[in-house]
PDB file of C-alpha atoms and ligand atoms in Angstrom:
ATOM      1  CA  MET A   1     131.652 122.329  81.668  1.00 46.00           C
ATOM      2  CA  SER A   2     131.840 118.610  80.983  1.00 48.00           C
ATOM      3  CA  GLY A   3     129.965 116.055  82.361  1.00 47.00           C
ATOM      4  CA  GLY A   4     131.064 114.131  85.804  1.00 50.00           C
ATOM      5  CA  ALA A   5     128.175 112.474  88.172  1.00 57.00           C
ATOM      6  CA  HIS A   6     127.113 116.179  89.013  1.00 68.00           C
ATOM      7  CA  ALA A   7     127.541 119.709  89.200  1.00 80.00           C
ATOM      8  CA  VAL A   8     128.078 120.836  92.253  1.00 90.00           C
ATOM      9  CA  ARG A   9     127.035 124.758  92.252  1.00 95.00           C
ATOM     10  CA  VAL A  10     130.153 127.378  93.526  1.00 97.00           C
ATOM     11  CA  PHE A  11     128.656 129.872  95.132  1.00 97.00           C
ATOM     12  CA  GLY A  12     129.615 133.588  95.326  1.00 97.00           C
ATOM     13  CA  ALA A  13     132.464 135.942  92.736  1.00 97.00           C
ATOM     14  CA  THR A  14     133.444 133.488  90.632  1.00 97.00           C
ATOM     15  CA  VAL A  15     135.284 134.597  87.401  1.00 97.00           C
ATOM     16  CA  ASP A  16     135.417 130.912  85.813  1.00 97.00           C
ATOM     17  CA  ASP A  17     134.077 127.464  85.796  1.00 95.00           C
ATOM     18  CA  GLU A  18     137.533 126.730  87.998  1.00 96.00           C
ATOM     19  CA  THR A  19     135.647 128.411  91.018  1.00 96.00           C
ATOM     20  CA  ARG A  20     138.823 131.301  90.769  1.00 97.00           C
ATOM     21  CA  CYS A  21     137.073 134.491  91.790  1.00 97.00           C
ATOM     22  CA  VAL A  22     137.534 137.737  92.424  1.00 97.00           C
ATOM     23  CA  HIS A  23     139.356 137.467  95.734  1.00 96.00           C
ATOM     24  CA  TYR A  24     142.019 134.562  94.283  1.00 95.00           C
ATOM     25  CA  ARG A  25     142.554 134.163  90.851  1.00 94.00           C
ATOM     26  CA  THR A  26     145.693 132.498  90.610  1.00 94.00           C
ATOM     27  CA  GLU A  27     146.715 129.555  88.500  1.00 94.00           C
ATOM     28  CA  VAL A  28     146.717 127.423  91.692  1.00 94.00           C
ATOM     29  CA  ASP A  29     143.833 128.818  93.444  1.00 95.00           C
ATOM     30  CA  VAL A  30     140.828 125.801  91.748  1.00 96.00           C
ATOM     31  CA  VAL A  31     139.700 124.920  95.128  1.00 96.00           C
ATOM     32  CA  ALA A  32     136.417 126.170  96.932  1.00 96.00           C
ATOM     33  CA  MET A  33     135.551 125.134 100.259  1.00 96.00           C
ATOM     34  CA  LYS A  34     131.776 124.220 101.358  1.00 97.00           C
ATOM     35  CA  PHE A  35     130.680 126.130 104.151  1.00 97.00           C
ATOM     36  CA  ALA A  36     129.700 123.778 107.213  1.00 96.00           C
ATOM     37  CA  CYS A  37     126.739 126.834 107.856  1.00 97.00           C
ATOM     38  CA  CYS A  38     125.289 126.940 104.912  1.00 97.00           C
ATOM     39  CA  GLY A  39     126.459 123.839 102.836  1.00 97.00           C
ATOM     40  CA  ARG A  40     127.224 125.833  99.906  1.00 97.00           C
ATOM     41  CA  TYR A  41     130.017 125.682  97.924  1.00 98.00           C
ATOM     42  CA  TYR A  42     132.074 129.484  98.346  1.00 97.00           C
ATOM     43  CA  PRO A  43     135.780 129.897  96.648  1.00 96.00           C
ATOM     44  CA  CYS A  44     137.121 131.513  99.521  1.00 95.00           C
ATOM     45  CA  HIS A  45     135.927 132.722 102.681  1.00 96.00           C
ATOM     46  CA  LEU A  46     135.534 136.692 101.536  1.00 96.00           C
ATOM     47  CA  CYS A  47     132.742 135.088  99.168  1.00 97.00           C
ATOM     48  CA  HIS A  48     130.946 133.738 101.677  1.00 97.00           C
ATOM     49  CA  ALA A  49     131.666 136.775 103.428  1.00 97.00           C
ATOM     50  CA  GLU A  50     130.436 139.363 101.043  1.00 97.00           C
ATOM     51  CA  ASP A  51     127.396 136.263  99.664  1.00 97.00           C
ATOM     52  CA  ALA A  52     125.810 135.605 102.689  1.00 97.00           C
ATOM     53  CA  ASP A  53     123.641 136.799 105.309  1.00 96.00           C
ATOM     54  CA  HIS A  54     124.995 135.017 108.374  1.00 97.00           C
ATOM     55  CA  GLU A  55     128.626 134.493 109.933  1.00 96.00           C
ATOM     56  CA  GLY A  56     130.931 131.421 108.019  1.00 95.00           C
ATOM     57  CA  ARG A  57     130.626 128.312 109.845  1.00 94.00           C
ATOM     58  CA  THR A  58     134.088 126.299 110.211  1.00 94.00           C
ATOM     59  CA  TRP A  59     134.399 122.526 110.513  1.00 96.00           C
ATOM     60  CA  PRO A  60     135.092 120.406 113.765  1.00 95.00           C
ATOM     61  CA  PRO A  61     138.155 117.736 113.654  1.00 95.00           C
ATOM     62  CA  ASP A  62     135.513 115.220 114.128  1.00 97.00           C
ATOM     63  CA  GLN A  63     133.961 116.108 110.699  1.00 97.00           C
ATOM     64  CA  TRP A  64     136.811 115.888 108.191  1.00 97.00           C
ATOM     65  CA  ALA A  65     136.011 113.291 106.964  1.00 97.00           C
ATOM     66  CA  GLU A  66     133.503 115.203 105.198  1.00 96.00           C
ATOM     67  CA  PRO A  67     133.685 115.507 100.791  1.00 97.00           C
ATOM     68  CA  ALA A  68     134.143 119.518 101.650  1.00 97.00           C
ATOM     69  CA  VAL A  69     136.114 120.796  99.572  1.00 97.00           C
ATOM     70  CA  LEU A  70     135.708 121.047  95.327  1.00 97.00           C
ATOM     71  CA  CYS A  71     138.536 120.266  92.736  1.00 97.00           C
ATOM     72  CA  GLY A  72     137.650 123.557  90.023  1.00 97.00           C
ATOM     73  CA  VAL A  73     139.638 121.324  87.534  1.00 97.00           C
ATOM     74  CA  CYS A  74     138.138 118.065  87.961  1.00 97.00           C
ATOM     75  CA  LYS A  75     134.903 118.976  90.193  1.00 96.00           C
ATOM     76  CA  ARG A  76     135.727 115.892  92.793  1.00 96.00           C
ATOM     77  CA  GLU A  77     134.748 116.538  95.860  1.00 97.00           C
ATOM     78  CA  ILE A  78     137.466 115.843  98.325  1.00 97.00           C
ATOM     79  CA  ALA A  79     137.680 115.391 102.214  1.00 97.00           C
ATOM     80  CA  ILE A  80     138.959 117.773 104.504  1.00 96.00           C
ATOM     81  CA  GLU A  81     141.483 115.629 106.234  1.00 95.00           C
ATOM     82  CA  ASP A  82     142.549 114.437 102.185  1.00 96.00           C
ATOM     83  CA  TYR A  83     142.396 118.209 101.373  1.00 95.00           C
ATOM     84  CA  LEU A  84     144.730 119.407 104.378  1.00 93.00           C
ATOM     85  CA  ALA A  85     147.297 116.502 103.319  1.00 93.00           C
ATOM     86  CA  THR A  86     147.778 116.758 100.173  1.00 93.00           C
ATOM     87  CA  THR A  87     148.821 119.935  97.986  1.00 93.00           C
ATOM     88  CA  SER A  88     147.676 118.495  94.727  1.00 95.00           C
ATOM     89  CA  CYS A  89     144.274 116.738  94.202  1.00 97.00           C
ATOM     90  CA  PRO A  90     144.243 113.379  94.291  1.00 95.00           C
ATOM     91  CA  SER A  91     142.439 112.893  91.749  1.00 96.00           C
ATOM     92  CA  CYS A  92     143.326 114.682  88.851  1.00 97.00           C
ATOM     93  CA  GLY A  93     146.920 116.254  89.894  1.00 97.00           C
ATOM     94  CA  ALA A  94     145.868 119.808  89.727  1.00 97.00           C
ATOM     95  CA  LEU A  95     148.394 121.561  91.656  1.00 95.00           C
ATOM     96  CA  PHE A  96     146.382 123.296  94.945  1.00 94.00           C
ATOM     97  CA  ASN A  97     148.022 126.857  96.172  1.00 90.00           C
ATOM     98  CA  GLU A  98     149.745 125.788  99.541  1.00 83.00           C
ATOM     99  CA  ARG A  99     149.288 129.622 100.655  1.00 77.00           C
ATOM    100  CA  CYS A 100     145.647 127.966 101.925  1.00 72.00           C
ATOM    101  CA  ALA A 101     147.549 126.475 105.132  1.00 71.00           C
ATOM    102  CA  ALA A 102     147.232 129.893 105.623  1.00 76.00           C
ATOM    103  CA  HIS A 103     144.378 130.146 105.619  1.00 83.00           C
ATOM    104  CA  ARG A 104     142.928 127.160 106.897  1.00 86.00           C
ATOM    105  CA  HIS A 105     141.421 128.532 110.060  1.00 87.00           C
ATOM    106  CA  PHE A 106     139.035 130.482 107.827  1.00 87.00           C
ATOM    107  CA  TYR A 107     136.817 126.833 106.815  1.00 89.00           C
ATOM    108  CA  PHE A 108     138.824 124.406 109.198  1.00 89.00           C
ATOM    109  CA  GLY A 109     138.434 123.793 113.194  1.00 81.00           C
TER     110      GLY A 109
HETATM  111 ZN1   ZN B   1     127.550 129.810 104.906  1.00 62.19          ZN
HETATM  112 ZN1   ZN B   2     136.615 134.919  96.774  1.00 62.19          ZN
HETATM  113 ZN1   ZN B   3     140.603 117.394  90.880  1.00 62.19          ZN
END
């Protein structure tokens, strides 16, 4: 761990320190999502389903300014609306998994 402003804890079945998990572990699977229900970061919705004792709740569009996406490479928190508008980290340039777009409904709106 290199020093960022603060360490963000990522819950769930992570397999490395860039937020890859047992479900999604390719080169570009480097984001974790904060869940609106518990305020915890998980690498994916399956991690939340297995680890949390409650139903996952999504972020309504009027809260998309919330920094609820974590770049696993540089550990910067990104606003949901910024994440949805890009395919790479605005801070370090790491490429994000474009296929995640198909899973948006698990997290947002
Ligand atoms: Zn939750
Ligand atoms: Zn997972
Ligand atoms: Zn980054």
